[in-house]
Coordinates of C-alpha atoms in Angstrom, one line a residue:
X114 CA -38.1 22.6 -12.5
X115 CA -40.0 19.2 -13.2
X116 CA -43.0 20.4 -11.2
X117 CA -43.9 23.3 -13.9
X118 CA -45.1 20.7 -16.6
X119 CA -42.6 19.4 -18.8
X120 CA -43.6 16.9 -20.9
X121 CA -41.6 13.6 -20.1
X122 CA -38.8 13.8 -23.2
X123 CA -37.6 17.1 -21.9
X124 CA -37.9 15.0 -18.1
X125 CA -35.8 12.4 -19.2
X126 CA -33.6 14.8 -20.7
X127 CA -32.4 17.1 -18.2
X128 CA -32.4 13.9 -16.4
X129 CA -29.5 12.8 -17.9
X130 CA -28.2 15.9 -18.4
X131 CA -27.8 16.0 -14.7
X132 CA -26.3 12.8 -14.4
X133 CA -23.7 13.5 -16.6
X134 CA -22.4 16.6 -15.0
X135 CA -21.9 14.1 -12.1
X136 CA -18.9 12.5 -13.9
X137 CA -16.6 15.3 -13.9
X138 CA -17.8 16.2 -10.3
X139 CA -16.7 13.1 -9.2
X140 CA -13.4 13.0 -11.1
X141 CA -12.7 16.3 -9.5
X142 CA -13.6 15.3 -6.0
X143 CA -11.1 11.8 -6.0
X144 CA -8.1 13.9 -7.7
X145 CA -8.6 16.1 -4.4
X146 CA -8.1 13.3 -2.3
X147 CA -5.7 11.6 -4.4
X148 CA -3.8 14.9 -4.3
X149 CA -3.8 15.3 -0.5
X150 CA -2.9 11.5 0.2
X151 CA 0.3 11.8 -2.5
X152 CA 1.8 15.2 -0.9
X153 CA 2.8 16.2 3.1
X154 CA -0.1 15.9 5.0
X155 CA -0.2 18.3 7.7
X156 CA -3.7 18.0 9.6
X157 CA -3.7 22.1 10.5
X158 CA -6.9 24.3 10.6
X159 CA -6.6 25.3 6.7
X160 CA -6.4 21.7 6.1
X161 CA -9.3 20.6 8.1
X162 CA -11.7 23.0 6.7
X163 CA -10.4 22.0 3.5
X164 CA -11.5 18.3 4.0
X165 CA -14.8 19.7 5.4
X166 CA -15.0 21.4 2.6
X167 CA -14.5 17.8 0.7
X168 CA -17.2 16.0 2.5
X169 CA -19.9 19.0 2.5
X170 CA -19.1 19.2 -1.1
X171 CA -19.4 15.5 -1.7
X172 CA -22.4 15.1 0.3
X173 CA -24.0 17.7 -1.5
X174 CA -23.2 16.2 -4.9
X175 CA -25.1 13.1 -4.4
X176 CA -28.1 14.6 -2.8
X177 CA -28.3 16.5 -5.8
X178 CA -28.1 13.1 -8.1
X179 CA -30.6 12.6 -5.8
X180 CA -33.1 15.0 -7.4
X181 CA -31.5 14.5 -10.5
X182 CA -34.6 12.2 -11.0
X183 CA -37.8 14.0 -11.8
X184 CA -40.0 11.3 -9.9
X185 CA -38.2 11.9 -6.6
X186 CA -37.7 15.2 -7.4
X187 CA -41.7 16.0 -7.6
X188 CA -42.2 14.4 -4.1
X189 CA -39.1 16.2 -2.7
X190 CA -40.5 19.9 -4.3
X191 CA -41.3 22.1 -1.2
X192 CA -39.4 20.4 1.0
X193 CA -36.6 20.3 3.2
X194 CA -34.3 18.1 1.2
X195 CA -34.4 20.5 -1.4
X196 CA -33.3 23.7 1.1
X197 CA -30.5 20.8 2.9
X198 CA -29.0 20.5 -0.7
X199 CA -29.1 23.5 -2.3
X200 CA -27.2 25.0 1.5
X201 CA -24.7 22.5 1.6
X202 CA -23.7 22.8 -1.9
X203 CA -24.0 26.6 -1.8
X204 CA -23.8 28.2 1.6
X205 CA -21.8 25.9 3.7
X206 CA -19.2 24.5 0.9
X207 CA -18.2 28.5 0.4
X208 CA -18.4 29.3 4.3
X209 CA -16.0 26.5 5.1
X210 CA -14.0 27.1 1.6
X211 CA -13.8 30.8 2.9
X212 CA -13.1 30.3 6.3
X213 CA -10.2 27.9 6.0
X214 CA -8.2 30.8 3.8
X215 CA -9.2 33.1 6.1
X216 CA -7.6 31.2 8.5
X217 CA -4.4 30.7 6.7
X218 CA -4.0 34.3 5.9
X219 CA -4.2 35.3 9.3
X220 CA -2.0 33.0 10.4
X221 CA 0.7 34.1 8.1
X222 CA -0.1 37.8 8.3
X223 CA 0.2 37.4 12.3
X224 CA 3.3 35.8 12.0
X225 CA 4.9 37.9 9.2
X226 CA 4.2 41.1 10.5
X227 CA 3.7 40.8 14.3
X228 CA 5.9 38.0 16.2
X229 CA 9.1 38.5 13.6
X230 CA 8.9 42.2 14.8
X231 CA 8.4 41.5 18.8
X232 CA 10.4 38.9 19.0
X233 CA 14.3 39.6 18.5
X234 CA 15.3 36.3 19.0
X235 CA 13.1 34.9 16.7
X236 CA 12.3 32.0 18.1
X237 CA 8.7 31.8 17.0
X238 CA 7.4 28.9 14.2
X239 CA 8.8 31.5 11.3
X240 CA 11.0 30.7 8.7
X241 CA 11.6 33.2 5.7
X242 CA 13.8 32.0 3.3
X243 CA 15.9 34.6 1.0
X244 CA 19.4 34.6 0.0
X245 CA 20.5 36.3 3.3
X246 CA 18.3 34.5 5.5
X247 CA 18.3 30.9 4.7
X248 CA 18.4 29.0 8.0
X249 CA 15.5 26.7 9.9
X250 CA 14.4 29.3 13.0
X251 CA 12.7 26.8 15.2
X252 CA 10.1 27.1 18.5
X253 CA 12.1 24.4 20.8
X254 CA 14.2 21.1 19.3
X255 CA 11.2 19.1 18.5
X256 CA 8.9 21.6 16.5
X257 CA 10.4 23.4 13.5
X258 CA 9.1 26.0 11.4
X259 CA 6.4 25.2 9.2
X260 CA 6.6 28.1 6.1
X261 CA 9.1 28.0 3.8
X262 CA 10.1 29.9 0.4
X263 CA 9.1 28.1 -2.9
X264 CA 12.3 28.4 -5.0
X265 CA 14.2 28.3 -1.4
X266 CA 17.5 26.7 -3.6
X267 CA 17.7 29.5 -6.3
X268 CA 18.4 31.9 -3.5
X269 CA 15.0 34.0 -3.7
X270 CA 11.3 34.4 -2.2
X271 CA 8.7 35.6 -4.5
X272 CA 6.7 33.0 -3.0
X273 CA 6.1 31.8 0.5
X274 CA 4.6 28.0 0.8
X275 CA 3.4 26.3 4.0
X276 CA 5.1 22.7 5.2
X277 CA 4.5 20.7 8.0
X278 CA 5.7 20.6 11.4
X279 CA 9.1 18.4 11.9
X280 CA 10.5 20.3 8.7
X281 CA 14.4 19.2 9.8
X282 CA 14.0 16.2 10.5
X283 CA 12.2 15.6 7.1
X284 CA 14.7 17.1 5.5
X285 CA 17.3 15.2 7.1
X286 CA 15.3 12.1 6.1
X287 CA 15.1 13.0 2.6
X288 CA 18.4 13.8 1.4
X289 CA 19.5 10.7 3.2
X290 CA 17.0 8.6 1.0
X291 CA 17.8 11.0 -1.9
X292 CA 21.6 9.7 -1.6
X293 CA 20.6 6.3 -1.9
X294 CA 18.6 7.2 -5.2
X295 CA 21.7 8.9 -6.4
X296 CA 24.3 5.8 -5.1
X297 CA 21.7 3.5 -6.7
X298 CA 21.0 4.6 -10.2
X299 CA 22.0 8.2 -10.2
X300 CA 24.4 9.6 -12.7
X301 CA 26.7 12.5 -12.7
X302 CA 27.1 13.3 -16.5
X303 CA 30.7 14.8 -16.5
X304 CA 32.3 16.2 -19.8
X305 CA 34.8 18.2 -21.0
X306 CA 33.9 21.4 -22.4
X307 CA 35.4 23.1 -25.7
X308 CA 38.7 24.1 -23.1
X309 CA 39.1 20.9 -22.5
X310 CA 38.0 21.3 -18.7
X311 CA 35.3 19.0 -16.6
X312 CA 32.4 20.3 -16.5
X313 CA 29.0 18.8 -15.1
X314 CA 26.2 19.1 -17.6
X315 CA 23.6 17.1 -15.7
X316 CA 22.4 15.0 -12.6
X317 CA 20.5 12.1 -13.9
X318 CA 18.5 9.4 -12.5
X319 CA 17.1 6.7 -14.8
X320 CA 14.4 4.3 -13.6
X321 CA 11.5 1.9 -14.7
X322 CA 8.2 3.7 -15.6
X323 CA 6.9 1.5 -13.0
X324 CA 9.2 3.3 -10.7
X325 CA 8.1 6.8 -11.5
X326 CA 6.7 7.5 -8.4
X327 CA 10.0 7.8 -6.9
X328 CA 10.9 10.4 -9.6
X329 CA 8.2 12.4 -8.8
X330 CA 8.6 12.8 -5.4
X331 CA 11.8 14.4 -5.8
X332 CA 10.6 16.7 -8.0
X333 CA 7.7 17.6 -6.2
X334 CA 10.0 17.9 -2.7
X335 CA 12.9 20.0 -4.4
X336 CA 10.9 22.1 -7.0
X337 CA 13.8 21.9 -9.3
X338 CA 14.6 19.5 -12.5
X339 CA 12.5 17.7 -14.9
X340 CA 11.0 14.4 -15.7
X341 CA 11.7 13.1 -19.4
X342 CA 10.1 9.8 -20.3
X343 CA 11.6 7.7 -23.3
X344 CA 9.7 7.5 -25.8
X345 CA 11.0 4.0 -26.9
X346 CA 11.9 2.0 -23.6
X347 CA 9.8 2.0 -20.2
X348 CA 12.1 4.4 -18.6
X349 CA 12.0 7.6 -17.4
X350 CA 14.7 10.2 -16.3
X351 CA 15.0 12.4 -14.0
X352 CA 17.4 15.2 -14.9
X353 CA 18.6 18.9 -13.3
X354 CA 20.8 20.7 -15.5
X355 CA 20.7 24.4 -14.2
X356 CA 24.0 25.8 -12.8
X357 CA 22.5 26.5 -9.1
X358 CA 20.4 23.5 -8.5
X359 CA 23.1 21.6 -9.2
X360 CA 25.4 23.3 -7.3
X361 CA 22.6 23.0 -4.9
X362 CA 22.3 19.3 -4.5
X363 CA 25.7 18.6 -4.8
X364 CA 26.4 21.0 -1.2
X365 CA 23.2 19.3 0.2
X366 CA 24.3 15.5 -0.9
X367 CA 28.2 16.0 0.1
X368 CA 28.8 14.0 3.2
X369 CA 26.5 11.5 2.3
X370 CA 27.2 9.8 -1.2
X371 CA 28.8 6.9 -0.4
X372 CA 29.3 4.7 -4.0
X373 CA 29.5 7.2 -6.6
X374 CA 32.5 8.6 -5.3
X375 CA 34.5 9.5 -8.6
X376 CA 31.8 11.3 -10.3
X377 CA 30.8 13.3 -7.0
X378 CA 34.7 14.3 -6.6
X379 CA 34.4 15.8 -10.3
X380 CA 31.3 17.8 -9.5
X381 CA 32.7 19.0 -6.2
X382 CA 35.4 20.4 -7.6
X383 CA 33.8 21.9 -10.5
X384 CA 31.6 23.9 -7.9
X385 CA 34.8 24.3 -6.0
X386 CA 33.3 22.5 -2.8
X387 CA 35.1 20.7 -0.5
X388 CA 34.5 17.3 -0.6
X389 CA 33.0 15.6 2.6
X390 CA 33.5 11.6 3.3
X391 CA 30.4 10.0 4.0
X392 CA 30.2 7.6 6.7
X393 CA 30.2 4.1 6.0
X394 CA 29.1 2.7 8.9
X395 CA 25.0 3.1 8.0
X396 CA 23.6 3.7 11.3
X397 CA 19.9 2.4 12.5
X398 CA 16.7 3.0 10.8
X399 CA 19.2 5.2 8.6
X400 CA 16.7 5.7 5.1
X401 CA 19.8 5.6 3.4
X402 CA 19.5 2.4 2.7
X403 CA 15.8 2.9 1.4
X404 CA 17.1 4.5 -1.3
X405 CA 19.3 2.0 -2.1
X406 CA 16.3 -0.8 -2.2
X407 CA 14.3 1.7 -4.3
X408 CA 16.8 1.4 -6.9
X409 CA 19.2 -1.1 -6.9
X410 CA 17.2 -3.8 -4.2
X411 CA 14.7 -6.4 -4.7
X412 CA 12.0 -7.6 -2.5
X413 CA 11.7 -11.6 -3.3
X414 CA 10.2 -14.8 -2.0
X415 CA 12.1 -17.9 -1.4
X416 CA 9.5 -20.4 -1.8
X417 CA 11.9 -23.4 -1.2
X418 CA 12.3 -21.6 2.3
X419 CA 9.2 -20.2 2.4
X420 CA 10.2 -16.7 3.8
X421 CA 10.6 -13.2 2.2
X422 CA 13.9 -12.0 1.4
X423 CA 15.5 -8.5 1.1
X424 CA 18.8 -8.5 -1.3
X425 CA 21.2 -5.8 -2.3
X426 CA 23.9 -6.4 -4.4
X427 CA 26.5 -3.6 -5.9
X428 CA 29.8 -4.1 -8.4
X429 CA 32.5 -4.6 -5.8
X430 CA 34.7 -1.3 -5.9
X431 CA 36.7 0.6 -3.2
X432 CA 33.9 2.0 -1.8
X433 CA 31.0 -0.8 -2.0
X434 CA 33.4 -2.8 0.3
X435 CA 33.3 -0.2 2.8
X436 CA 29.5 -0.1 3.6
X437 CA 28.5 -1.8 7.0
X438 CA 24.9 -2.3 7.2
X439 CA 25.3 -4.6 10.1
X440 CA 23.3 -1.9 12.4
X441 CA 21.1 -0.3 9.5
X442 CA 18.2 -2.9 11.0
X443 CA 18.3 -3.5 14.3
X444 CA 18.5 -7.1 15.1
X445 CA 18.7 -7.9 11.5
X446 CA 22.3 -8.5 10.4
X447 CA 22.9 -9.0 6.5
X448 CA 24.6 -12.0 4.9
X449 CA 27.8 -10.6 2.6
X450 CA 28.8 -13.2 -0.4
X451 CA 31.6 -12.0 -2.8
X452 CA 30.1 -13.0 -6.3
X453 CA 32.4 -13.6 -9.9
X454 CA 30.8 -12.9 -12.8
X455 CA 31.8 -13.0 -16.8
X456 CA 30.7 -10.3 -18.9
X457 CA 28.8 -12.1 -21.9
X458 CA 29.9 -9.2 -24.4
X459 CA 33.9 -8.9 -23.2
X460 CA 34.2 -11.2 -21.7
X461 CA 36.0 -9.9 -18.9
X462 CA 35.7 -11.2 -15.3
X463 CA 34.6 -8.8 -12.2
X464 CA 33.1 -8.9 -8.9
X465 CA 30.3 -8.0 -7.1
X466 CA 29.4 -7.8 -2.9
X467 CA 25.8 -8.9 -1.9
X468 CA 24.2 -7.9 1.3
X469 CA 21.3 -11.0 1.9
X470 CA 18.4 -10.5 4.4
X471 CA 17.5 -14.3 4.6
X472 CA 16.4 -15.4 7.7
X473 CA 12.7 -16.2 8.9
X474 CA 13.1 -14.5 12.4
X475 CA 14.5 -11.3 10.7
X476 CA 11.5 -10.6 8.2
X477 CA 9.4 -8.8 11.1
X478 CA 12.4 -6.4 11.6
X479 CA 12.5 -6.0 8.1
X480 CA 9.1 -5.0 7.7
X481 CA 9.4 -2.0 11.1
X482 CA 12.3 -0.5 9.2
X483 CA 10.4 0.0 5.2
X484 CA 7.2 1.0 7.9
X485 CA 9.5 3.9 9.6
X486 CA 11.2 4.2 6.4
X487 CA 9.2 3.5 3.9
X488 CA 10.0 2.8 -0.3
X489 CA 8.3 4.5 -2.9
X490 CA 9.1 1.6 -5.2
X491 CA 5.3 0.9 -5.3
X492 CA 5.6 -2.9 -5.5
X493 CA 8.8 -3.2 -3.7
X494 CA 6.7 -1.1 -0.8
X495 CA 3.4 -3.8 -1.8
X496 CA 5.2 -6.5 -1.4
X497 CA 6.9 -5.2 1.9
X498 CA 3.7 -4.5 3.3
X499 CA 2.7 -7.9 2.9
X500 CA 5.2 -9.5 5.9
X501 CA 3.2 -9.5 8.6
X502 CA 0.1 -11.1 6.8
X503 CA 2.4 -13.8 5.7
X504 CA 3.6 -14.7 8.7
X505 CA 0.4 -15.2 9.9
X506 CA -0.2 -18.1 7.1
X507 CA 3.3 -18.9 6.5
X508 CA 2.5 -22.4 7.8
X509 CA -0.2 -23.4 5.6
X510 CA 2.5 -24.3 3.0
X511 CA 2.2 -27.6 4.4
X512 CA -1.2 -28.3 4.5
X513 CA -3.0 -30.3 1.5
X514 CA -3.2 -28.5 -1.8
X515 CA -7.3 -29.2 -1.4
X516 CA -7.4 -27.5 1.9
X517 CA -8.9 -24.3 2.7
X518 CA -5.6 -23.1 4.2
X519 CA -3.2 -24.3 1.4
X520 CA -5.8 -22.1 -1.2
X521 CA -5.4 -18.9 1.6
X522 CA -1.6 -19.2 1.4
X523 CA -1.7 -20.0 -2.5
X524 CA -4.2 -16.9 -3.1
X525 CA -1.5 -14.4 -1.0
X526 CA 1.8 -15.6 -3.0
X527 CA 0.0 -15.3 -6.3
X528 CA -1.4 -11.5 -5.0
X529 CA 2.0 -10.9 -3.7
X530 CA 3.7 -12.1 -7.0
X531 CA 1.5 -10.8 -9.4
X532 CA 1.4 -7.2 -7.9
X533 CA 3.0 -4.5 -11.1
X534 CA 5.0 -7.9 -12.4
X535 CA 4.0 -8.3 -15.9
X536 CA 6.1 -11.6 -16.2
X537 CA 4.6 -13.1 -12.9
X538 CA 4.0 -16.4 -15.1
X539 CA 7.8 -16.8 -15.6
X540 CA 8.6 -17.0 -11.6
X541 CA 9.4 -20.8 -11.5
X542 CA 7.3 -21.5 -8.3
X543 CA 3.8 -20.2 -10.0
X544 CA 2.7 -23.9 -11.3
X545 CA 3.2 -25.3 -7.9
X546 CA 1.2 -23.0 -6.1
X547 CA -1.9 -22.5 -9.1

């Protein structure tokens, strides 16, 4: 277009023009990958041609910036450059884009119609989810099925979604970690109704907006509820209040709420479940217990010991005095302390049971277990992340506060503390590291 004579205002105008279209391009291309790294990532053929699809599309983009300047684009006219960009925006970007959903419709179409109907014991990767048929079918122990119904709970299949591979175990994982959420800062809102009978009107969870992330991936996992921010605090909730998909959670979480045990009893028996006692003996690398940092937990530094600490701590009840998490990290045994405290408005006196992760040796072993099972506390997971590097300069603490190495460890801690912590300035520590 710049080679048929345009005078240089209208030059500089589709110029910019161009450049500008660029913005949203490149908006669009990062919520793709931000998109693929926040949901399950299963590296199958549809996926791969979809992150060819990514990088043709990407590469394409900035070759046409590229000739978004009329200079370069006058010494590029009639040249190959011009044919590259034009095909791999065009032609190969919608090849690949076709070929990957060609791909996944054959796949499902083969296994839909073909190997459910030659195979009568169904023990191909196939899982159809309806209200009569709502079991995992699986190919051996270690690969399950990867296609699942998308309103699996409500008891129908209008639409078919695909998973990844390891679906059991995942789901194992989750309502493990999902019981934590629930034992940490869950709420089962039971009333009584107008007969003056229990009812449940909602499963809640509450948590700081900088938190949300865990809210979110419930949502997006069980495809049921909804997320209500408050308008005037920095919290948001998370709360399901249909008949089924409470009914559903409550059958899915009995057998492994462990602390709020009076509440759960009240739902089970307004669903008229039978109640299941969870195990309190928290077994290894059990995400469980993830949950329970995600909520109630903190990730901390002890700078007079110089070491990174893991704390839980619960209102001691019946049932908080019954959890063993003596084996939940291997190697790793917690330190329990019985605490008395006064409440400020009643003044009443009660007591609380803290578990302590406090020992230098123990921090690596802390760090394997939030790696295997990780938070989705962002900056409990940040700071968590963060073990191995500081054992690594945990010594410099004692070097002089000129050195190179003292400024290496001082530059970490205030990273570490500062990381989604508005008050970092209050942490009484700060002045003696700045």
């Amino acid at each position: 277009m710049y080679t048929v004579g345009l005078d240089a205002d209208t030059r500089a105008y589709f110029t910019a023009a161009t450049m500008i279209i660029a913005v949203p391009t490149g908006i669009k291309i990062f919520s793709w990958l931000a998109t693929s790294y926040g949901g399950t990532f299963a590296l199958n053929t549809p996926m791969t041609y979809a992150l060819g699809f990514i990088f043709l599309f990407t590469i394409g983009g900035l070759t046409g910036v590229v000739l978004a300047n009329a200079s370069l684009d006058i010494a590029f006219h009639d040249s190959y450059y011009v044919v590259a960009q034009m095909g791999l925006n065009n032609l190969c970007s919608a090849i690949d884009c076709m070929l990957g959903t060609i791909f996944l419709v054959c796949y499902l179409l083969f296994n839909i119609n073909y190997l459910s109907k030659i195979d009568p014991s169904r023990s191909f990767n196939l899982l159809l989810n309806s209200e009569k048929n709502n079991k995992t079918v699986s190919i051996n122990k270690t690969n399950w099925t990867n296609i699942q119904s998308a309103e699996n709970c409500k008891g129908f299949s209008e639409t078919i979604r695909q998973l990844s591979n390891l679906n059991s175990k995942r789901d194992s994982s989750f309502y493990n970690w999902f019981a934590g959420i629930i034992d940490g800062d869950g709420n089962f809102d039971i009333r009584k109704n107008s007969s003056n009978k229990l009812v449940l009107k909602a499963i809640r969870i509450k948590l700081h907006n900088r938190d949300v992330r865990i809210l979110t991936r419930i949502q997006n996992y069980l495809h049921i509820g909804r997320i209500r921010s408050d308008k005037k605090k920095p919290y948001s909730i998370y709360i399901v209040s249909k008949y089924d998909e409470m009914k559903f959670l409550i059958e899915c979480l009995n057998g492994l709420i462990r602390i709020k045990i009076p509440g759960f009893k009240k739902a089970c028996i307004y669903f008229n479940i039978d109640y299941k006692e969870a195990n309190y003996n928290i077994e290894p690398f059990d995400p469980y217990f993830s949950g329970l940092i995600d909520t109630d937990g903190s990730i901390v530094f002890n700078f007079n010991s110089n070491r990174i600490e893991c704390n839980l701590e619960f209102k001691y009840s019946d049932y908080t005095r019954k959890l063993n998490l003596s084996n939940t990290i291997p190697y790793y045994e917690p330190y329990i302390l019985l605490r008395k405290h006064t409440n400020k408005k009643t003044k009443k006196e009660y007591k609380s049971i803290a578990f302590k992760y406090q020992t230098v040796k123990g921090m690596i072993y802390l760090y394997d277990f939030f790696m295997k099972n990780r938070l989705y506390s962002d900056f409990k997971f940040y700071r968590v992340s963060k073990i191995k590097e500081f054992i690594e300069i945990r010594d410099y603490k004692i070097e002089p506060k000129n050195s190179l190495e003292f400024k290496i460890y001082s530059n970490f801690l205030l990273d570490w503390i500062q990381y989604k912590n508005p008050l970092w300035t209050k942490v009484p520590f700060v002045d003696k590291i700045r």
